[in-house]
Amino acid sequence: MIGRKIYKYDKVGSTNDVAFIRAQEGEKEGAVIWALEQSKGRGRLGRIWVSRKGKGLFFSIILTPEISLNEAPLLILTAAVAIVKVLRKSCKKDFLIKWPNDIVIDDKKICGILTEMESEPGRVRFIILGIGINTNLKISELPIEESTSAKIESGKEVDEENLLFLVLKELDNYYAIFKKKGAEKILKEARDLCCLWGRQIKIDDGRKHRIEGTAVDFSEEGGLIIRQNNGFLKTIFAGDVKLLR
Ligand code: BTN
């Protein structure tokens, strides 16, 4: 289902924007917008996602899951599990999920996920799942120090089209699991693949609240449960996680 229609572009502003407009125009679930280059690639919290031709895989998927707004983090985890599986297989390295939306190895980021949605009271109308994977960046080309690429990790040049198909196939597989079996299986796999457990972290929730503590588990909706330094547990549903040690 995912990838049954793929729109390929040489260059767009942001694949998320193109996908959003197409979804508003009625494009069906599973359509993929793929661009070789983005002039306005963006990450979370208003950051720029550097998107140069031949150096990364940039695509967005239109999804229309029957979920409520507070279940959206589960969908990001579903995608993260699928991407980790593919990267592990193709690079032979133990990539992990850094909740909520990064894939890392040794705390260096290789992939980011940006979800944007249109909703109506209580439910999601559609979600755009935007995915950026660093493919052929060399060490000297990395946009930030704490990042890496598939080529750096595997020592091999990456064929982006091939990687796209592998990721779409695995996403399709996990999205079907998510829809059929619900959160439980996804959460179990995501727990085993998350790099945060037992680590001291600081979370900026985007509303000037900073929470410090140790990551202990996922909640049923895919939020992150933290034991704060004052001993109380708190569940966070979105935010920017900094690893303190
Ligand atoms: C992040 O780590 O902050 C998320 C990065 C998401 C980047 C992808 S690339 C394809 C899609 N189009 C965009 O403009 N952003 C996402």
Short mmCIF file of C-alpha atoms and ligand atoms in Angstrom, two decimals:
data_model
loop_
_atom_site.label_atom_id
_atom_site.label_comp_id
_atom_site.label_asym_id
_atom_site.label_seq_id
_atom_site.Cartn_x
_atom_site.Cartn_y
_atom_site.Cartn_z
CA MET A 1 0.00 0.00 0.00
CA ILE A 2 2.75 2.46 0.94
CA GLY A 3 4.53 3.43 -2.25
CA ARG A 4 1.80 2.30 -4.64
CA LYS A 5 2.22 5.71 -6.24
CA ILE A 6 5.59 7.45 -6.21
CA TYR A 7 5.97 11.02 -7.48
CA LYS A 8 9.63 11.66 -8.22
CA TYR A 9 11.01 15.20 -8.52
CA ASP A 10 14.47 16.54 -9.31
CA LYS A 11 14.03 19.41 -6.91
CA VAL A 12 11.26 20.79 -4.69
CA GLY A 13 11.12 23.23 -1.77
CA SER A 14 10.10 20.56 0.75
CA THR A 15 8.57 17.16 -0.03
CA ASN A 16 6.38 17.65 3.06
CA ASP A 17 4.82 20.74 1.50
CA VAL A 18 4.15 19.00 -1.82
CA ALA A 19 2.66 16.00 0.00
CA PHE A 20 0.50 18.26 2.20
CA ILE A 21 -1.02 20.02 -0.81
CA ARG A 22 -1.63 16.73 -2.61
CA ALA A 23 -3.30 15.27 0.47
CA GLN A 24 -5.55 18.34 0.71
CA GLU A 25 -6.42 17.82 -2.97
CA GLY A 26 -7.53 14.26 -2.15
CA GLU A 27 -4.46 12.15 -2.96
CA LYS A 28 -4.92 8.66 -1.54
CA GLU A 29 -3.10 7.08 1.37
CA GLY A 30 0.27 5.54 0.55
CA ALA A 31 1.38 8.06 -2.09
CA VAL A 32 5.04 9.06 -1.83
CA ILE A 33 6.67 12.33 -2.80
CA TRP A 34 10.39 11.79 -3.43
CA ALA A 35 12.85 14.54 -4.38
CA LEU A 36 16.52 14.25 -5.26
CA GLU A 37 17.09 17.69 -3.79
CA GLN A 38 15.19 20.16 -1.57
CA SER A 39 15.74 23.91 -1.50
CA LYS A 40 13.75 24.37 1.72
CA GLY A 41 14.17 21.03 3.45
CA ARG A 42 13.15 21.42 7.05
CA GLY A 43 13.48 19.55 10.29
CA ARG A 44 11.62 19.80 13.55
CA LEU A 45 11.47 23.00 15.61
CA GLY A 46 12.11 25.19 12.58
CA ARG A 47 15.52 23.71 11.81
CA ILE A 48 16.95 23.46 8.31
CA TRP A 49 17.41 19.97 6.81
CA VAL A 50 20.32 20.25 4.40
CA SER A 51 19.17 18.35 1.29
CA ARG A 52 21.83 18.10 -1.43
CA LYS A 53 21.52 15.90 -4.50
CA GLY A 54 23.23 12.54 -4.15
CA LYS A 55 23.82 13.03 -0.43
CA GLY A 56 20.51 12.09 1.10
CA LEU A 57 17.15 10.43 0.63
CA PHE A 58 14.28 12.90 1.01
CA PHE A 59 10.68 11.76 0.83
CA SER A 60 7.23 12.18 2.36
CA ILE A 61 4.34 9.75 2.61
CA ILE A 62 0.63 10.57 2.82
CA LEU A 63 -1.14 8.50 5.49
CA THR A 64 -4.74 8.52 6.68
CA PRO A 65 -4.73 6.29 9.77
CA GLU A 66 -7.84 5.97 11.92
CA ILE A 67 -6.19 7.34 15.02
CA SER A 68 -6.81 10.06 17.55
CA LEU A 69 -4.43 12.98 17.94
CA ASN A 70 -2.69 11.59 21.01
CA GLU A 71 -1.79 8.38 19.16
CA ALA A 72 0.35 10.21 16.59
CA PRO A 73 3.65 9.46 18.43
CA LEU A 74 2.92 5.77 17.84
CA LEU A 75 3.00 6.29 14.12
CA ILE A 76 6.42 7.94 14.35
CA LEU A 77 7.66 4.96 16.37
CA THR A 78 6.22 2.61 13.75
CA ALA A 79 8.21 4.39 11.05
CA ALA A 80 11.32 4.53 13.22
CA VAL A 81 11.26 0.76 13.84
CA ALA A 82 10.92 0.06 10.10
CA ILE A 83 13.77 2.42 9.17
CA VAL A 84 16.08 1.01 11.86
CA LYS A 85 15.46 -2.50 10.53
CA VAL A 86 16.41 -1.49 6.98
CA LEU A 87 19.49 0.51 8.00
CA ARG A 88 20.71 -2.31 10.24
CA LYS A 89 20.42 -4.77 7.38
CA SER A 90 22.01 -2.58 4.72
CA CYS A 91 24.85 -1.08 6.80
CA LYS A 92 25.38 -4.01 9.22
CA LYS A 93 25.46 -1.61 12.16
CA ASP A 94 23.31 -1.42 15.29
CA PHE A 95 21.26 1.71 14.67
CA LEU A 96 18.87 2.76 17.42
CA ILE A 97 15.84 4.99 17.87
CA LYS A 98 16.34 8.23 19.72
CA TRP A 99 12.79 9.12 20.70
CA PRO A 100 10.83 10.83 19.32
CA ASN A 101 12.02 10.96 15.75
CA ASP A 102 15.70 10.29 15.18
CA ILE A 103 17.69 7.25 14.15
CA VAL A 104 21.20 7.25 15.57
CA ILE A 105 24.32 5.22 16.03
CA ASP A 106 26.75 6.06 18.84
CA ASP A 107 24.51 9.10 19.45
CA LYS A 108 25.16 10.35 15.90
CA LYS A 109 22.10 11.02 13.78
CA ILE A 110 21.59 9.36 10.39
CA CYS A 111 17.86 9.94 9.90
CA GLY A 112 15.17 12.36 11.02
CA ILE A 113 11.39 12.08 10.78
CA LEU A 114 9.10 15.09 10.51
CA THR A 115 5.37 14.51 10.84
CA GLU A 116 2.82 17.15 10.01
CA MET A 117 -0.90 16.61 10.11
CA GLU A 118 -4.29 18.01 9.32
CA SER A 119 -6.86 17.22 11.96
CA GLU A 120 -10.51 17.73 12.79
CA PRO A 121 -11.91 17.64 16.32
CA GLY A 122 -10.50 14.55 18.01
CA ARG A 123 -9.17 12.80 14.93
CA VAL A 124 -6.46 12.95 12.32
CA ARG A 125 -7.55 13.72 8.75
CA PHE A 126 -4.15 12.94 7.26
CA ILE A 127 -0.55 12.73 8.36
CA ILE A 128 2.49 13.55 6.28
CA LEU A 129 5.43 11.43 7.30
CA GLY A 130 8.58 13.18 6.08
CA ILE A 131 11.80 11.19 6.19
CA GLY A 132 15.36 12.34 5.58
CA ILE A 133 18.25 9.83 5.57
CA ASN A 134 21.90 10.83 5.18
CA THR A 135 23.17 8.55 2.42
CA ASN A 136 26.45 9.51 0.77
CA LEU A 137 27.72 12.40 2.91
CA LYS A 138 31.43 12.21 3.70
CA ILE A 139 32.69 13.14 7.16
CA SER A 140 33.78 16.57 5.89
CA GLU A 141 30.26 17.19 4.49
CA LEU A 142 28.23 16.46 7.64
CA PRO A 143 25.95 19.38 8.56
CA ILE A 144 26.43 18.87 12.30
CA GLU A 145 29.14 17.10 14.25
CA GLU A 146 26.80 14.64 15.95
CA SER A 147 25.62 13.14 12.66
CA THR A 148 26.67 10.39 10.29
CA SER A 149 25.67 8.81 6.97
CA ALA A 150 25.04 5.33 5.58
CA LYS A 151 28.22 5.60 3.53
CA ILE A 152 30.33 6.51 6.56
CA GLU A 153 28.84 3.61 8.52
CA SER A 154 28.96 0.95 5.80
CA GLY A 155 31.95 2.14 3.76
CA LYS A 156 29.82 1.71 0.62
CA GLU A 157 28.17 4.14 -1.79
CA VAL A 158 24.39 4.04 -1.33
CA ASP A 159 21.96 3.64 -4.22
CA GLU A 160 19.19 5.97 -3.05
CA GLU A 161 16.45 4.45 -5.18
CA ASN A 162 17.23 1.01 -3.85
CA LEU A 163 17.24 2.30 -0.25
CA LEU A 164 13.90 4.05 -0.87
CA PHE A 165 12.28 0.81 -2.04
CA LEU A 166 13.63 -1.14 0.93
CA VAL A 167 12.36 1.49 3.37
CA LEU A 168 8.92 1.70 1.70
CA LYS A 169 8.55 -2.08 1.80
CA GLU A 170 9.40 -2.25 5.50
CA LEU A 171 7.21 0.76 6.29
CA ASP A 172 4.34 -0.95 4.51
CA ASN A 173 4.94 -4.07 6.57
CA TYR A 174 5.04 -2.22 9.91
CA TYR A 175 2.15 0.10 9.05
CA ALA A 176 0.02 -3.01 8.40
CA ILE A 177 1.11 -4.41 11.78
CA PHE A 178 0.25 -1.11 13.46
CA LYS A 179 -3.21 -1.08 11.85
CA LYS A 180 -3.96 -4.77 12.49
CA LYS A 181 -2.38 -5.42 15.85
CA GLY A 182 -2.30 -1.92 17.31
CA ALA A 183 0.30 -0.42 19.53
CA GLU A 184 1.50 -3.40 21.50
CA LYS A 185 3.83 -5.05 19.00
CA ILE A 186 5.22 -1.74 17.79
CA LEU A 187 5.93 -0.62 21.35
CA LYS A 188 7.64 -3.90 22.16
CA GLU A 189 9.98 -3.62 19.17
CA ALA A 190 10.57 0.09 19.71
CA ARG A 191 11.49 -0.54 23.38
CA ASP A 192 14.17 -3.01 22.29
CA LEU A 193 15.57 -0.51 19.79
CA CYS A 194 15.59 2.71 21.81
CA CYS A 195 18.91 4.25 22.93
CA LEU A 196 17.52 6.25 25.86
CA TRP A 197 16.85 3.73 28.60
CA GLY A 198 18.63 4.48 31.83
CA ARG A 199 20.25 7.58 30.42
CA GLN A 200 20.13 11.03 31.95
CA ILE A 201 18.33 13.35 29.54
CA LYS A 202 17.05 16.88 29.27
CA ILE A 203 13.88 17.58 27.30
CA ASP A 204 12.84 20.89 25.89
CA ASP A 205 9.12 20.54 25.20
CA GLY A 206 9.04 23.59 22.94
CA ARG A 207 7.05 25.61 25.53
CA LYS A 208 10.04 26.70 27.57
CA HIS A 209 9.61 23.77 29.96
CA ARG A 210 12.82 21.88 30.61
CA ILE A 211 12.51 18.48 32.19
CA GLU A 212 15.50 16.51 33.42
CA GLY A 213 15.58 12.90 34.45
CA THR A 214 16.15 9.32 33.38
CA ALA A 215 14.24 7.71 30.51
CA VAL A 216 12.43 4.61 31.77
CA ASP A 217 9.76 3.47 29.27
CA PHE A 218 7.23 4.32 26.58
CA SER A 219 3.62 5.01 27.51
CA GLU A 220 0.81 3.19 25.68
CA GLU A 221 0.44 6.11 23.27
CA GLY A 222 4.15 6.19 22.44
CA GLY A 223 5.07 9.03 24.82
CA LEU A 224 8.31 8.90 26.81
CA ILE A 225 8.12 8.21 30.54
CA ILE A 226 10.84 9.92 32.55
CA ARG A 227 11.81 9.57 36.17
CA GLN A 228 12.50 13.17 37.03
CA ASN A 229 15.34 14.11 39.32
CA ASN A 230 12.74 14.78 42.06
CA GLY A 231 11.67 11.10 41.82
CA PHE A 232 8.29 11.69 40.14
CA LEU A 233 7.40 10.04 36.82
CA LYS A 234 6.33 12.25 33.92
CA THR A 235 5.19 11.36 30.40
CA ILE A 236 6.28 13.60 27.54
CA PHE A 237 4.55 13.47 24.14
CA ALA A 238 6.83 15.72 22.11
CA GLY A 239 10.08 17.55 22.54
CA ASP A 240 13.75 17.77 21.85
CA VAL A 241 15.84 15.28 23.79
CA LYS A 242 19.41 16.10 24.83
CA LEU A 243 21.54 13.29 26.16
CA LEU A 244 23.41 14.45 29.25
CA ARG A 245 25.49 11.30 29.75
C1 BTN B 1 14.32 16.25 11.96
O1 BTN B 1 15.20 15.47 12.31
O2 BTN B 1 14.20 17.35 12.52
C2 BTN B 1 13.37 15.84 10.87
C3 BTN B 1 14.01 15.93 9.52
C4 BTN B 1 13.07 15.53 8.40
C5 BTN B 1 13.65 15.79 7.04
C6 BTN B 1 12.75 15.27 5.94
S1 BTN B 1 13.51 15.27 4.37
C7 BTN B 1 11.97 14.91 3.61
C8 BTN B 1 10.93 15.74 4.32
N1 BTN B 1 10.87 17.08 3.74
C9 BTN B 1 11.28 18.01 4.59
O3 BTN B 1 11.34 19.23 4.34
N2 BTN B 1 11.62 17.46 5.76
C10 BTN B 1 11.44 16.02 5.75
#
